[in-house]
XYZ file of N, CA, C and O in Angstrom:
484
model
N 93.796 96.610 115.363
C 94.755 97.855 114.642
C 94.729 97.105 113.117
O 94.780 97.891 112.646
N 94.236 95.932 112.735
C 94.039 95.451 111.520
C 92.619 96.312 110.978
O 92.792 96.991 110.062
N 91.744 96.242 111.875
C 90.504 97.104 111.462
C 90.974 98.565 111.020
O 90.518 99.212 110.451
N 91.533 98.940 112.026
C 91.954 100.561 111.957
C 92.922 100.822 110.457
O 92.586 101.651 109.879
N 93.620 100.065 109.891
C 94.380 99.888 108.836
C 93.257 99.720 107.794
O 93.304 100.392 106.741
N 92.857 99.047 107.811
C 91.896 98.882 107.148
C 90.649 99.676 106.321
O 90.655 100.036 105.493
N 90.194 100.197 107.696
C 89.320 101.159 107.600
C 89.712 102.640 106.787
O 89.458 103.426 106.099
N 90.957 102.794 107.412
C 92.261 104.045 106.709
C 92.269 103.880 105.211
O 92.436 104.600 104.623
N 92.309 102.218 105.134
C 92.856 101.908 103.858
C 91.399 101.854 102.632
O 91.556 102.246 101.526
N 90.396 102.051 103.210
C 89.517 101.799 102.400
C 89.222 103.299 102.501
O 88.563 104.036 101.002
N 89.143 104.321 103.092
C 89.030 105.716 103.060
C 90.006 106.409 102.023
O 89.816 107.111 101.278
N 91.080 105.922 101.765
C 91.654 106.200 101.179
C 91.702 106.228 99.754
O 92.239 106.760 98.778
N 91.061 104.656 99.579
C 90.826 104.320 98.255
C 89.864 105.066 97.735
O 89.619 105.576 96.473
N 88.746 105.458 98.788
C 87.807 106.104 97.961
C 88.131 107.385 97.828
O 87.481 108.100 96.576
N 89.050 108.485 98.737
C 89.561 109.573 98.432
C 90.173 109.620 97.069
O 90.187 110.441 96.301
N 91.062 108.518 96.544
C 91.603 108.651 95.364
C 90.603 108.300 94.624
O 91.230 109.160 93.137
N 89.997 107.798 94.265
C 88.951 107.285 93.143
C 87.990 108.569 93.132
O 88.224 109.047 91.873
N 87.944 109.384 93.850
C 87.409 110.616 93.946
C 87.939 111.285 93.143
O 87.786 112.535 92.321
N 89.960 111.574 93.775
C 90.540 112.664 93.103
C 90.776 112.400 92.163
O 90.709 113.246 90.709
N 90.811 111.223 91.217
C 91.094 111.242 89.808
C 89.816 111.544 89.077
O 90.169 111.543 88.218
N 88.611 111.001 89.344
C 87.420 111.437 88.870
C 87.322 112.783 88.783
O 86.503 113.226 87.599
N 87.802 113.869 89.436
C 87.854 115.395 89.420
C 88.714 116.243 88.560
O 88.000 116.838 88.295
N 89.817 115.101 88.734
C 90.868 115.815 87.144
C 90.028 115.951 86.188
O 89.541 115.149 85.743
N 91.026 116.728 85.229
C 90.136 117.609 83.696
C 91.412 116.363 83.417
O 92.607 115.770 83.458
N 90.590 115.855 82.025
C 91.405 114.980 81.152
C 92.145 115.919 80.653
O 91.723 116.926 79.974
N 93.151 114.967 79.758
C 94.353 115.611 78.558
C 93.641 115.486 77.485
O 94.896 114.478 76.771
N 93.089 115.077 76.911
C 92.851 114.995 75.381
C 92.053 113.916 75.171
O 91.328 113.954 76.171
N 91.714 113.294 74.487
C 91.101 111.761 73.503
C 91.926 111.096 75.336
O 92.571 111.070 75.513
N 91.017 110.086 74.732
C 91.219 108.708 75.818
C 92.116 108.000 74.955
O 92.399 107.838 73.625
N 93.068 106.936 75.497
C 93.970 106.391 75.048
C 95.135 106.893 73.924
O 95.600 106.151 73.008
N 95.482 107.870 74.509
C 96.216 108.619 73.375
C 96.222 108.991 72.387
O 96.834 109.707 71.283
N 94.997 109.134 71.943
C 94.237 110.172 70.909
C 94.028 111.334 70.855
O 93.484 111.638 71.996
N 94.196 111.766 70.139
C 94.006 113.409 70.030
C 94.651 113.885 71.222
O 95.555 113.829 71.836
N 94.340 115.557 71.531
C 95.483 116.488 72.660
C 96.667 116.393 71.827
O 96.983 118.108 71.892
N 97.255 116.023 71.000
C 98.277 116.758 70.117
C 99.906 116.733 70.832
O 99.309 116.591 71.492
N 100.369 117.065 70.057
C 101.949 117.558 70.966
C 102.433 116.159 71.283
O 104.043 115.421 70.791
N 101.997 115.059 71.787
C 102.808 113.876 72.524
C 104.335 114.041 73.267
O 103.689 114.618 73.788
N 105.141 113.535 72.888
C 106.298 113.675 73.398
C 106.757 115.163 73.564
O 107.778 115.152 73.796
N 106.635 115.468 72.357
C 106.549 117.128 72.180
C 106.407 118.248 73.185
O 106.708 119.228 73.618
N 104.940 117.932 73.752
C 104.592 118.686 74.666
C 105.414 118.813 75.907
O 105.879 117.913 76.429
N 105.187 119.762 76.311
C 105.961 120.245 77.660
C 105.194 119.987 79.140
O 103.961 119.790 78.786
N 105.780 119.455 79.798
C 105.391 119.246 81.052
C 104.076 119.931 81.135
O 104.676 121.201 81.985
N 103.424 119.460 82.010
C 102.113 120.630 82.391
C 102.466 120.948 83.837
O 102.836 120.063 84.841
N 102.150 121.849 84.756
C 102.174 122.733 86.059
C 101.568 121.420 87.113
O 100.665 120.947 86.426
N 102.185 121.037 88.011
C 101.425 120.315 88.974
C 100.371 120.625 89.800
O 100.839 122.119 90.212
N 99.375 120.249 89.781
C 98.132 121.045 90.440
C 98.195 120.233 91.501
O 98.779 119.626 92.167
N 97.239 121.315 92.608
C 96.739 120.391 93.910
C 95.925 119.137 93.537
O 96.643 118.045 94.299
N 95.583 118.762 92.778
C 94.285 117.766 92.646
C 95.686 116.701 92.534
O 95.984 115.511 92.325
N 97.193 117.319 91.328
C 97.689 115.778 91.413
C 98.956 115.838 92.262
O 99.106 114.521 92.214
N 99.230 116.530 92.980
C 99.786 116.879 93.971
C 99.171 115.657 95.427
O 99.534 114.680 95.876
N 97.515 115.776 95.563
C 96.662 115.130 96.127
C 96.641 113.758 95.860
O 96.583 112.695 96.165
N 96.691 113.433 94.487
C 96.964 111.930 94.006
C 98.308 111.559 94.010
O 97.735 110.081 94.623
N 99.039 111.806 94.076
C 100.547 111.439 94.615
C 100.248 110.984 96.087
O 100.885 109.668 96.701
N 99.642 111.643 97.158
C 99.776 111.744 98.268
C 98.966 110.601 98.840
O 99.095 109.386 98.866
N 97.836 110.509 97.741
C 96.911 109.264 97.957
C 97.063 107.753 97.652
O 97.051 106.838 98.079
N 98.249 108.084 96.625
C 98.782 106.825 95.994
C 99.566 106.402 96.972
O 99.598 105.201 97.323
N 100.397 107.388 97.361
C 101.674 106.644 98.674
C 100.815 106.426 99.727
O 101.308 105.048 100.292
N 99.561 106.554 100.177
C 99.276 106.620 101.528
C 98.254 104.567 101.169
O 98.501 104.314 101.838
N 98.019 104.749 99.880
C 97.161 103.419 99.258
C 98.622 102.555 99.477
O 98.122 101.457 100.258
N 99.483 102.445 99.169
C 100.940 101.867 99.113
C 100.891 101.630 100.298
O 101.128 99.819 101.187
N 101.501 102.206 101.523
C 101.381 101.663 102.643
C 100.670 100.994 103.224
O 100.722 100.793 104.428
N 99.426 101.016 102.846
C 98.341 101.178 103.622
C 98.476 99.320 103.629
O 98.036 98.460 103.865
N 98.554 99.418 102.389
C 98.653 98.094 101.665
C 99.889 97.187 102.200
O 99.690 95.941 102.675
N 101.155 97.789 102.306
C 101.721 96.992 102.793
C 101.422 96.633 104.475
O 102.195 95.685 105.185
N 101.227 97.465 104.873
C 101.038 97.288 106.515
C 99.925 96.297 106.819
O 100.047 95.377 107.595
N 98.977 96.207 105.898
C 97.853 95.154 106.117
C 98.676 93.560 105.817
O 98.420 92.624 106.215
N 99.365 93.558 104.816
C 100.052 92.332 104.007
C 100.921 91.988 105.383
O 101.162 90.643 105.782
N 101.652 92.902 106.043
C 102.524 92.677 107.555
C 101.611 92.589 108.125
O 102.423 91.099 108.925
N 100.671 92.417 108.891
C 99.767 92.698 109.887
C 99.342 91.016 109.524
O 98.784 90.205 110.475
N 99.347 91.050 108.019
C 98.014 89.210 108.193
C 99.333 88.154 108.328
O 99.406 86.817 108.413
N 100.738 88.401 108.142
C 101.675 87.567 108.153
C 101.632 86.979 109.276
O 102.340 86.294 109.748
N 102.309 88.254 110.550
C 102.228 87.910 111.518
C 101.004 87.379 112.100
O 101.449 86.275 112.983
N 99.930 87.663 111.719
C 99.077 86.801 112.513
C 99.069 84.826 112.006
O 98.511 84.446 112.445
N 99.416 84.911 110.615
C 99.534 83.579 110.502
C 100.835 83.128 110.233
O 100.945 81.786 109.743
N 101.559 83.401 111.333
C 103.186 83.650 111.433
C 102.951 81.940 112.081
O 102.473 81.634 113.191
N 103.394 80.576 111.731
C 103.733 79.666 112.277
C 102.722 78.521 111.799
O 102.352 77.711 112.312
N 101.709 79.166 111.379
C 100.254 77.937 110.627
C 100.162 78.069 109.153
O 100.544 79.632 108.875
N 100.155 77.103 108.915
C 99.698 76.934 107.160
C 98.540 75.422 107.189
O 97.979 74.844 107.955
N 98.200 75.842 106.295
C 96.271 75.310 105.744
C 96.821 74.322 105.903
O 96.598 72.607 106.484
N 98.916 73.602 104.837
C 99.121 72.384 105.044
C 99.406 71.766 105.992
O 98.894 70.172 106.371
N 99.791 72.574 107.398
C 100.289 72.021 108.999
C 98.703 71.678 109.412
O 98.900 70.530 110.230
N 97.881 71.910 109.192
C 96.545 71.295 109.944
C 95.565 70.441 109.082
O 95.225 69.637 109.637
N 96.051 70.312 107.854
C 95.297 69.423 107.291
C 96.444 68.018 107.532
O 95.748 66.972 107.907
N 97.399 67.685 108.146
C 98.805 67.090 108.456
C 98.419 66.614 109.910
O 98.668 65.571 110.428
N 97.556 67.279 110.764
C 97.392 67.112 111.986
C 96.083 66.063 112.057
O 96.227 65.318 113.551
N 95.184 65.856 111.167
C 94.348 64.983 111.315
C 94.879 63.776 111.200
O 95.572 63.493 109.902
N 94.183 62.701 111.643
C 94.500 61.365 111.673
C 94.014 60.916 109.882
O 92.950 61.073 109.955
N 94.753 60.214 109.179
C 94.154 59.232 108.319
C 93.115 58.586 108.420
O 93.692 57.477 109.524
N 92.263 58.098 107.858
C 91.053 57.292 107.894
C 91.805 56.383 107.135
O 91.606 56.141 105.705
N 91.112 54.972 107.487
C 91.603 53.806 106.226
C 90.052 53.129 106.785
O 89.646 52.833 107.450
N 89.822 52.528 105.341
C 88.661 51.406 105.462
C 88.768 50.359 106.445
O 90.153 50.106 106.694
N 87.872 49.786 106.606
C 88.026 48.642 107.519
C 88.355 47.709 107.027
O 88.336 47.372 105.778
N 89.318 46.405 107.040
C 90.135 45.470 106.970
C 88.965 44.169 105.711
O 89.323 44.218 105.038
N 87.736 44.592 106.661
C 87.111 43.509 105.640
C 86.495 43.825 104.613
O 85.699 43.283 103.527
N 86.513 45.103 104.483
C 86.177 45.769 103.247
C 86.987 46.070 101.481
O 86.909 46.338 100.918
N 88.049 45.798 102.818
C 89.632 45.998 101.672
C 89.543 44.638 100.888
O 89.632 43.542 101.082
N 89.639 44.859 99.381
C 89.792 44.030 98.475
C 91.658 44.192 97.997
O 91.991 44.738 97.927
N 91.672 43.265 97.009
C 92.796 42.896 96.316
C 93.089 43.547 95.029
O 94.172 43.617 94.552
N 91.922 44.439 94.875
C 92.036 45.179 93.435
C 92.762 46.511 93.824
O 92.931 46.933 93.007
N 93.146 46.675 94.821
C 94.083 47.849 95.021
C 92.812 48.954 95.183
O 93.402 50.317 94.783
N 91.825 48.909 95.078
C 90.718 50.502 94.877
C 90.578 50.672 95.855
O 89.690 51.913 96.294
N 90.614 50.017 96.851
C 90.299 50.597 98.441
C 89.598 50.387 99.194
O 88.912 50.647 100.343
N 88.483 49.465 98.799
C 87.337 49.211 99.155
C 86.259 48.260 97.659
O 86.558 48.198 96.845
N 85.348 47.498 98.752
C 84.621 47.228 97.428
C 83.896 48.287 96.759
O 83.228 48.906 97.249
N 83.549 48.023 95.426
C 82.727 49.099 94.607
C 81.267 48.167 94.563
O 80.336 49.115 93.760
N 80.857 47.187 95.032
C 79.764 46.505 95.184
C 78.630 47.618 95.909
O 78.595 48.175 96.812
N 77.272 47.991 96.347
C 76.263 48.447 96.863
C 76.552 47.659 98.327
O 76.759 46.328 97.922
N 75.873 48.329 99.183
C 75.920 47.154 100.632
C 74.725 46.294 100.255
O 73.836 46.576 99.631
N 75.019 45.134 101.455
C 73.937 44.300 101.557
C 73.207 44.949 102.163
O 72.903 45.693 102.583
N 71.898 44.310 101.942
C 70.433 44.480 102.255
C 70.137 44.735 103.796
O 69.743 45.277 104.434
N 71.244 43.532 104.815
C 71.338 44.178 106.354
C 72.061 44.549 106.579
O 72.332 45.383 107.776
N 72.817 45.592 105.738
C 74.122 46.789 106.247
C 73.493 47.940 106.597
O 72.590 48.534 105.801
N 73.738 47.879 107.937
C 72.984 49.405 108.395
C 73.748 50.729 108.193
O 73.483 51.419 109.155
N 74.927 50.840 107.330
C 75.825 52.298 107.422
C 75.077 53.216 106.815
O 73.891 52.753 105.664
N 75.565 54.145 106.702
C 74.833 55.179 105.996
C 75.483 55.167 104.602
O 76.118 54.929 104.306
N 74.425 55.318 103.855
C 74.650 55.501 102.549
C 76.008 57.033 101.941
O 76.248 56.962 101.171
N 75.356 57.909 102.933
C 75.980 59.280 102.243
C 77.010 59.299 103.692
O 76.960 58.933 104.602
N 78.102 60.371 102.759
C 79.077 59.922 103.591
C 78.147 61.578 104.933
O 78.053 62.211 104.385
N 78.741 61.540 106.098
C 78.485 62.198 107.134
C 79.414 63.361 107.062
O 81.052 62.810 106.892
N 79.550 64.594 107.809
C 80.224 65.832 108.257
C 80.951 65.563 109.473
O 80.783 66.547 110.082
N 81.535 64.842 109.386
C 82.318 64.349 110.748
C 83.304 65.515 110.894
O 84.214 65.314 110.308
């Protein structure tokens, strides 16, 4: 279902971009030129203008649908919940020091065969 809505969403987005680019400009950009301003009468609604509204509504509807689908999929689970499920690891008791730093800051001894790089366990 999510893939269908996502495909429709992408098609509506591309169609909306195309329709907006096809519309005629109403004078200069950023409110410059064109004259009239607030005095100018409202122009007649064209087919492209109406199609823009329909596609805009469709884009809004598919966005809300994708949000609802994503919320239903993630219901009951959170990243923080998954982090708290993992047991906390502590350093062995013999490496703990009284400095409160969690272990020795010195390099390992020559006979120590522990890996120097952390592993991806």
